Amino acid sequence: MGKVLVTAPQLPIALDMLEKHHQVIGGNSFMDRAQLASQIGDVDAILSTLSDPLDGEMLSLASSDLKIISQCAAGYNNIDMEVARKRNIAVTTTPGILHETTADLAFTLLLMVTRRAGTAERLVRARKPWRYDHTVMLGTDLRGKTLGIVGLGQIGEAMARRAAAFGMNIIYSARTPKDTAQIDRINPVTQPTRRVDTPELLETADMVSLHCPLTPQTRHLINADSLAAMKDSAFLINTARGACVDEKALVFALENGIIAGAGLDVYEDEPQVTPALLEMENVVLLPHIGSATVQTRAEMSVLSARNILAVLEGKAPLTPVK
Ligand code: DGY
């Protein structure tokens, strides 16, 4: 029987799977840095979440018995992979599960911000007088517009399929060319999907959606210069990681009409949101719920637990980070 540390609230389905075979510590509340540091020296496995500070300093406190960090997320930028590798700790994530759900949310943000749905809903809830008016709450259509997708992985591709169905043309930037046949089959009216470099994407797109991982190369990918390169009618959608965007520069761009609006599910200093954003009508703000559906979160939990069970049985992890 091993010891499994669960660092954050977790679904009963995962806890039950683990408790059948191992001693489970936590799983009902979030652990702060000090709590994590006080436990990590004495566990065989960690079921982690994307806000856990599993940096080099933290991993240096880990027990030599720690065999696996099973991250219940697609992203793993909170884990120092170099140190994990050196210490022979397997790191796993939950690929192939949450891309459709997260793309649904990215598309929700795109529709909300272009159709001013947040503003309109706030108006009704505020019990302000309104009536059908031909001249107000006019938004922006998606059909015929160009969506620029940064990172055409599983989530980016799922976003592209949704956009194609809405009649959008797709351009994307990615390190390697992708097979875009599936996207191009969706709508006979749209232009073939094209790979472009990031500067061309920023200049050309009517809407830009980020679907890249957070790495040293993508930190502040969207900064004052890239925002200035975008059309002043453009919208930015971010369901990837907050730090892909320089939030200060974004606030300046939104306040000064450098871009038209933004839909955000993630923030640079999560869960803090730059206060100026809260005051703006041209942004839609969600609390990092990209993968938050009953079905998807359950599947993520099960896969995370299965990864731990496999490794603690001496088997290979099912979905390791390579
Ligand atoms: C992830 O899994 O990395 C997502 O951000 C969760 O929505």
GROMACS .gro file of C-alpha atoms and ligand atoms in nm:
model
  329
    1MET     CA    1   0.000   0.000   0.000
    2GLY     CA    2   0.139   0.339  -0.101
    3LYS     CA    3   0.066   0.691   0.017
    4VAL     CA    4  -0.108   0.918  -0.231
    5LEU     CA    5  -0.124   1.291  -0.173
    6VAL     CA    6  -0.424   1.462  -0.335
    7THR     CA    7  -0.348   1.832  -0.335
    8ALA     CA    8  -0.689   1.980  -0.418
    9PRO     CA    9  -1.060   1.902  -0.407
   10GLN     CA   10  -1.107   1.588  -0.613
   11LEU     CA   11  -1.412   1.395  -0.735
   12PRO     CA   12  -1.518   1.096  -0.521
   13ILE     CA   13  -1.474   0.863  -0.819
   14ALA     CA   14  -1.095   0.918  -0.817
   15LEU     CA   15  -1.067   0.909  -0.439
   16ASP     CA   16  -1.261   0.581  -0.426
   17MET     CA   17  -1.039   0.422  -0.691
   18LEU     CA   18  -0.726   0.520  -0.502
   19GLU     CA   19  -0.856   0.436  -0.153
   20LYS     CA   20  -0.922   0.075  -0.256
   21HIS     CA   21  -0.548   0.020  -0.287
   22HIS     CA   22  -0.365   0.301  -0.112
   23GLN     CA   23  -0.369   0.545   0.175
   24VAL     CA   24  -0.503   0.876   0.046
   25ILE     CA   25  -0.410   1.204   0.209
   26GLY     CA   26  -0.617   1.515   0.123
   27GLY     CA   27  -0.866   1.546  -0.159
   28ASN     CA   28  -1.116   1.777   0.008
   29SER     CA   29  -0.938   2.111   0.009
   30PHE     CA   30  -0.655   2.301  -0.158
   31MET     CA   31  -0.307   2.274  -0.010
   32ASP     CA   32  -0.094   2.584   0.011
   33ARG     CA   33   0.279   2.582  -0.045
   34ALA     CA   34   0.360   2.516   0.321
   35GLN     CA   35   0.115   2.225   0.344
   36LEU     CA   36   0.248   2.073   0.023
   37ALA     CA   37   0.606   2.111   0.146
   38SER     CA   38   0.520   1.943   0.475
   39GLN     CA   39   0.367   1.637   0.299
   40ILE     CA   40   0.578   1.586  -0.013
   41GLY     CA   41   0.864   1.420   0.174
   42ASP     CA   42   0.651   1.125   0.272
   43VAL     CA   43   0.440   1.018  -0.026
   44ASP     CA   44   0.467   0.774  -0.319
   45ALA     CA   45   0.235   0.956  -0.556
   46ILE     CA   46   0.076   1.296  -0.600
   47LEU     CA   47  -0.254   1.369  -0.769
   48SER     CA   48  -0.196   1.734  -0.852
   49THR     CA   49  -0.381   2.027  -0.997
   50LEU     CA   50  -0.259   2.306  -1.224
   51SER     CA   51  -0.208   2.562  -0.947
   52ASP     CA   52   0.026   2.345  -0.736
   53PRO     CA   53   0.375   2.495  -0.711
   54LEU     CA   54   0.565   2.178  -0.804
   55ASP     CA   55   0.878   2.373  -0.889
   56GLY     CA   56   1.237   2.262  -0.844
   57GLU     CA   57   1.251   2.378  -0.483
   58MET     CA   58   0.937   2.187  -0.394
   59LEU     CA   59   1.047   1.872  -0.579
   60SER     CA   60   1.381   1.882  -0.397
   61LEU     CA   61   1.180   1.813  -0.079
   62ALA     CA   62   1.011   1.507  -0.233
   63SER     CA   63   1.061   1.162  -0.090
   64SER     CA   64   1.289   0.938  -0.297
   65ASP     CA   65   0.982   0.710  -0.306
   66LEU     CA   66   0.781   0.965  -0.504
   67LYS     CA   67   0.720   0.784  -0.831
   68ILE     CA   68   0.451   0.982  -1.005
   69ILE     CA   69   0.291   1.323  -1.026
   70SER     CA   70  -0.044   1.270  -1.191
   71GLN     CA   71  -0.158   1.612  -1.302
   72CYS     CA   72  -0.535   1.630  -1.340
   73ALA     CA   73  -0.514   1.876  -1.631
   74ALA     CA   74  -0.379   1.905  -1.983
   75GLY     CA   75  -0.126   2.176  -1.896
   76TYR     CA   76   0.168   2.111  -1.667
   77ASN     CA   77   0.360   2.440  -1.662
   78ASN     CA   78   0.348   2.436  -1.279
   79ILE     CA   79   0.578   2.131  -1.272
   80ASP     CA   80   0.955   2.155  -1.312
   81MET     CA   81   0.994   1.877  -1.569
   82GLU     CA   82   1.372   1.888  -1.566
   83VAL     CA   83   1.388   1.818  -1.193
   84ALA     CA   84   1.111   1.558  -1.219
   85ARG     CA   85   1.307   1.377  -1.491
   86LYS     CA   86   1.632   1.392  -1.294
   87ARG     CA   87   1.456   1.246  -0.993
   88ASN     CA   88   1.286   0.975  -1.201
   89ILE     CA   89   0.939   1.098  -1.117
   90ALA     CA   90   0.688   1.017  -1.391
   91VAL     CA   91   0.463   1.308  -1.481
   92THR     CA   92   0.129   1.236  -1.642
   93THR     CA   93  -0.152   1.458  -1.769
   94THR     CA   94  -0.502   1.401  -1.911
   95PRO     CA   95  -0.472   1.432  -2.290
   96GLY     CA   96  -0.748   1.335  -2.529
   97ILE     CA   97  -1.028   1.413  -2.284
   98LEU     CA   98  -1.088   1.782  -2.237
   99HIS     CA   99  -1.023   1.930  -2.582
  100GLU     CA  100  -1.383   1.934  -2.706
  101THR     CA  101  -1.512   2.075  -2.376
  102THR     CA  102  -1.244   2.343  -2.362
  103ALA     CA  103  -1.305   2.438  -2.725
  104ASP     CA  104  -1.676   2.472  -2.642
  105LEU     CA  105  -1.582   2.724  -2.376
  106ALA     CA  106  -1.340   2.913  -2.601
  107PHE     CA  107  -1.617   2.936  -2.858
  108THR     CA  108  -1.861   3.048  -2.589
  109LEU     CA  109  -1.622   3.332  -2.505
  110LEU     CA  110  -1.590   3.419  -2.872
  111LEU     CA  111  -1.966   3.439  -2.915
  112MET     CA  112  -2.018   3.622  -2.589
  113VAL     CA  113  -1.763   3.893  -2.656
  114THR     CA  114  -1.855   3.948  -3.020
  115ARG     CA  115  -2.230   3.952  -2.946
  116ARG     CA  116  -2.189   4.158  -2.626
  117ALA     CA  117  -2.374   3.889  -2.434
  118GLY     CA  118  -2.217   3.980  -2.097
  119THR     CA  119  -2.319   4.343  -2.126
  120ALA     CA  120  -2.667   4.249  -2.245
  121GLU     CA  121  -2.718   4.000  -1.964
  122ARG     CA  122  -2.598   4.249  -1.702
  123LEU     CA  123  -2.850   4.501  -1.836
  124VAL     CA  124  -3.141   4.264  -1.788
  125ARG     CA  125  -3.024   4.151  -1.444
  126ALA     CA  126  -2.983   4.513  -1.334
  127ARG     CA  127  -3.358   4.554  -1.401
  128LYS     CA  128  -3.277   4.854  -1.621
  129PRO     CA  129  -3.550   4.958  -1.864
  130TRP     CA  130  -3.503   4.813  -2.213
  131ARG     CA  131  -3.704   4.739  -2.522
  132TYR     CA  132  -3.631   4.593  -2.863
  133ASP     CA  133  -3.424   4.865  -3.029
  134HIS     CA  134  -3.292   4.834  -3.383
  135THR     CA  135  -2.994   5.058  -3.302
  136VAL     CA  136  -2.843   4.920  -2.981
  137MET     CA  137  -2.634   4.622  -2.861
  138LEU     CA  138  -2.499   4.569  -3.209
  139GLY     CA  139  -2.231   4.304  -3.216
  140THR     CA  140  -1.999   4.149  -3.471
  141ASP     CA  141  -2.080   3.851  -3.695
  142LEU     CA  142  -1.841   3.558  -3.709
  143ARG     CA  143  -1.926   3.429  -4.058
  144GLY     CA  144  -1.675   3.529  -4.322
  145LYS     CA  145  -1.427   3.646  -4.056
  146THR     CA  146  -1.081   3.502  -4.006
  147LEU     CA  147  -0.999   3.323  -3.684
  148GLY     CA  148  -0.628   3.307  -3.597
  149ILE     CA  149  -0.550   3.005  -3.382
  150VAL     CA  150  -0.220   3.006  -3.196
  151GLY     CA  151  -0.133   2.641  -3.141
  152LEU     CA  152  -0.323   2.381  -3.342
  153GLY     CA  153  -0.307   2.095  -3.091
  154GLN     CA  154  -0.614   1.901  -2.983
  155ILE     CA  155  -0.792   2.204  -2.835
  156GLY     CA  156  -0.693   2.440  -3.118
  157GLU     CA  157  -0.815   2.189  -3.376
  158ALA     CA  158  -1.147   2.146  -3.194
  159MET     CA  159  -1.184   2.525  -3.185
  160ALA     CA  160  -1.109   2.541  -3.560
  161ARG     CA  161  -1.382   2.286  -3.637
  162ARG     CA  162  -1.637   2.493  -3.444
  163ALA     CA  163  -1.528   2.810  -3.618
  164ALA     CA  164  -1.547   2.646  -3.962
  165ALA     CA  165  -1.904   2.538  -3.886
  166PHE     CA  166  -1.984   2.905  -3.817
  167GLY     CA  167  -1.842   3.003  -4.156
  168MET     CA  168  -1.508   3.137  -4.037
  169ASN     CA  169  -1.183   3.106  -4.229
  170ILE     CA  170  -0.899   2.963  -4.024
  171ILE     CA  171  -0.534   3.056  -4.010
  172TYR     CA  172  -0.304   2.906  -3.751
  173SER     CA  173   0.047   2.924  -3.622
  174ALA     CA  174   0.224   2.614  -3.494
  175ARG     CA  175   0.577   2.479  -3.481
  176THR     CA  176   0.493   2.210  -3.737
  177PRO     CA  177   0.230   2.191  -4.014
  178LYS     CA  178  -0.088   2.004  -3.918
  179ASP     CA  179  -0.329   1.792  -4.114
  180THR     CA  180  -0.626   2.025  -4.151
  181ALA     CA  181  -0.840   1.805  -4.380
  182GLN     CA  182  -1.103   1.749  -4.109
  183ILE     CA  183  -1.142   2.122  -4.056
  184ASP     CA  184  -1.166   2.192  -4.429
  185ARG     CA  185  -1.435   1.927  -4.483
  186ILE     CA  186  -1.677   2.101  -4.247
  187ASN     CA  187  -1.792   2.394  -4.453
  188PRO     CA  188  -1.772   2.417  -4.835
  189VAL     CA  189  -1.793   2.794  -4.813
  190THR     CA  190  -1.481   2.858  -4.603
  191GLN     CA  191  -1.130   2.899  -4.741
  192PRO     CA  192  -0.874   2.621  -4.687
  193THR     CA  193  -0.703   2.640  -4.348
  194ARG     CA  194  -0.359   2.800  -4.375
  195ARG     CA  195  -0.050   2.788  -4.155
  196VAL     CA  196   0.109   3.130  -4.118
  197ASP     CA  197   0.374   3.277  -3.891
  198THR     CA  198   0.261   3.451  -3.575
  199PRO     CA  199   0.315   3.809  -3.701
  200GLU     CA  200   0.099   3.739  -4.009
  201LEU     CA  201  -0.163   3.574  -3.789
  202LEU     CA  202  -0.183   3.875  -3.560
  203GLU     CA  203  -0.209   4.121  -3.848
  204THR     CA  204  -0.462   3.923  -4.048
  205ALA     CA  205  -0.700   3.769  -3.797
  206ASP     CA  206  -1.030   3.927  -3.697
  207MET     CA  207  -1.028   3.713  -3.387
  208VAL     CA  208  -0.727   3.548  -3.221
  209SER     CA  209  -0.765   3.245  -2.994
  210LEU     CA  210  -0.476   3.110  -2.788
  211HIS     CA  211  -0.436   2.733  -2.759
  212CYS     CA  212  -0.065   2.700  -2.693
  213PRO     CA  213   0.098   2.564  -2.377
  214LEU     CA  214   0.272   2.810  -2.146
  215THR     CA  215   0.647   2.778  -2.206
  216PRO     CA  216   0.934   3.026  -2.187
  217GLN     CA  217   0.869   3.090  -2.561
  218THR     CA  218   0.498   3.163  -2.520
  219ARG     CA  219   0.513   3.367  -2.197
  220HIS     CA  220   0.383   3.713  -2.290
  221LEU     CA  221   0.344   3.603  -2.652
  222ILE     CA  222   0.066   3.859  -2.654
  223ASN     CA  223   0.235   4.179  -2.540
  224ALA     CA  224   0.218   4.549  -2.627
  225ASP     CA  225   0.382   4.490  -2.967
  226SER     CA  226   0.164   4.198  -3.067
  227LEU     CA  227  -0.151   4.379  -2.956
  228ALA     CA  228  -0.045   4.681  -3.161
  229ALA     CA  229  -0.003   4.451  -3.462
  230MET     CA  230  -0.362   4.328  -3.433
  231LYS     CA  231  -0.655   4.499  -3.606
  232ASP     CA  232  -0.828   4.757  -3.390
  233SER     CA  233  -1.148   4.564  -3.460
  234ALA     CA  234  -0.995   4.235  -3.339
  235PHE     CA  235  -1.092   4.023  -3.041
  236LEU     CA  236  -0.859   3.810  -2.828
  237ILE     CA  237  -0.972   3.483  -2.667
  238ASN     CA  238  -0.757   3.311  -2.404
  239THR     CA  239  -0.844   2.973  -2.258
  240ALA     CA  240  -0.479   2.856  -2.253
  241ARG     CA  241  -0.274   3.005  -1.970
  242GLY     CA  242  -0.295   3.358  -1.833
  243ALA     CA  243   0.076   3.428  -1.861
  244CYS     CA  244   0.067   3.381  -2.241
  245VAL     CA  245  -0.072   3.736  -2.228
  246ASP     CA  246   0.089   4.041  -2.070
  247GLU     CA  247  -0.225   4.141  -1.881
  248LYS     CA  248  -0.107   4.499  -1.822
  249ALA     CA  249  -0.052   4.546  -2.195
  250LEU     CA  250  -0.392   4.392  -2.264
  251VAL     CA  251  -0.563   4.636  -2.028
  252PHE     CA  252  -0.389   4.926  -2.206
  253ALA     CA  253  -0.492   4.789  -2.546
  254LEU     CA  254  -0.855   4.748  -2.440
  255GLU     CA  255  -0.871   5.090  -2.277
  256ASN     CA  256  -0.721   5.262  -2.578
  257GLY     CA  257  -0.907   5.092  -2.862
  258ILE     CA  258  -0.597   4.908  -2.981
  259ILE     CA  259  -0.813   4.595  -3.000
  260ALA     CA  260  -1.191   4.570  -2.973
  261GLY     CA  261  -1.240   4.319  -2.694
  262ALA     CA  262  -1.128   4.006  -2.514
  263GLY     CA  263  -1.274   3.688  -2.372
  264LEU     CA  264  -1.068   3.543  -2.091
  265ASP     CA  265  -1.091   3.222  -1.891
  266VAL     CA  266  -0.736   3.244  -1.750
  267TYR     CA  267  -0.532   3.521  -1.588
  268GLU     CA  268  -0.169   3.604  -1.541
  269ASP     CA  269  -0.182   3.598  -1.162
  270GLU     CA  270  -0.472   3.359  -1.117
  271PRO     CA  271  -0.706   3.380  -0.930
  272GLN     CA  272  -0.636   3.754  -0.918
  273VAL     CA  273  -0.788   3.947  -1.207
  274THR     CA  274  -0.641   4.287  -1.294
  275PRO     CA  275  -0.907   4.519  -1.141
  276ALA     CA  276  -0.933   4.738  -1.453
  277LEU     CA  277  -1.065   4.439  -1.650
  278LEU     CA  278  -1.358   4.409  -1.411
  279GLU     CA  279  -1.474   4.754  -1.509
  280MET     CA  280  -1.467   4.699  -1.886
  281GLU     CA  281  -1.771   4.619  -2.094
  282ASN     CA  282  -1.564   4.493  -2.388
  283VAL     CA  283  -1.433   4.191  -2.201
  284VAL     CA  284  -1.592   3.866  -2.089
  285LEU     CA  285  -1.433   3.714  -1.780
  286LEU     CA  286  -1.474   3.353  -1.668
  287PRO     CA  287  -1.304   3.177  -1.372
  288HIS     CA  288  -1.090   2.910  -1.549
  289ILE     CA  289  -1.373   2.670  -1.628
  290GLY     CA  290  -1.248   2.550  -1.968
  291SER     CA  291  -1.282   2.180  -1.887
  292ALA     CA  292  -1.557   2.213  -1.628
  293THR     CA  293  -1.832   1.971  -1.727
  294VAL     CA  294  -1.951   1.677  -1.521
  295GLN     CA  295  -1.848   1.425  -1.786
  296THR     CA  296  -1.509   1.571  -1.872
  297ARG     CA  297  -1.400   1.631  -1.515
  298ALA     CA  298  -1.504   1.275  -1.422
  299GLU     CA  299  -1.300   1.133  -1.711
  300MET     CA  300  -1.001   1.347  -1.613
  301SER     CA  301  -1.028   1.222  -1.253
  302VAL     CA  302  -1.048   0.859  -1.357
  303LEU     CA  303  -0.748   0.884  -1.589
  304SER     CA  304  -0.547   1.064  -1.320
  305ALA     CA  305  -0.625   0.789  -1.070
  306ARG     CA  306  -0.551   0.515  -1.325
  307ASN     CA  307  -0.209   0.665  -1.392
  308ILE     CA  308  -0.126   0.648  -1.021
  309LEU     CA  309  -0.259   0.294  -0.982
  310ALA     CA  310  -0.053   0.177  -1.279
  311VAL     CA  311   0.273   0.332  -1.161
  312LEU     CA  312   0.232   0.218  -0.801
  313GLU     CA  313   0.176  -0.136  -0.936
  314GLY     CA  314   0.510  -0.107  -1.113
  315LYS     CA  315   0.355  -0.061  -1.458
  316ALA     CA  316   0.422   0.213  -1.712
  317PRO     CA  317   0.222   0.535  -1.679
  318LEU     CA  318  -0.067   0.551  -1.928
  319THR     CA  319  -0.032   0.910  -2.044
  320PRO     CA  320   0.316   1.034  -1.955
  321VAL     CA  321   0.453   1.373  -2.049
  322LYS     CA  322   0.731   1.287  -2.291
  323DGY     C1  323  -0.604   2.224  -1.832
  323DGY     O1  324  -0.641   2.108  -1.807
  323DGY     O2  325  -0.487   2.250  -1.850
  323DGY     C2  326  -0.709   2.327  -1.844
  323DGY     O3  327  -0.660   2.453  -1.825
  323DGY     C3  328  -0.825   2.299  -1.752
  323DGY     O4  329  -0.938   2.366  -1.799
   0.00000   0.00000   0.00000
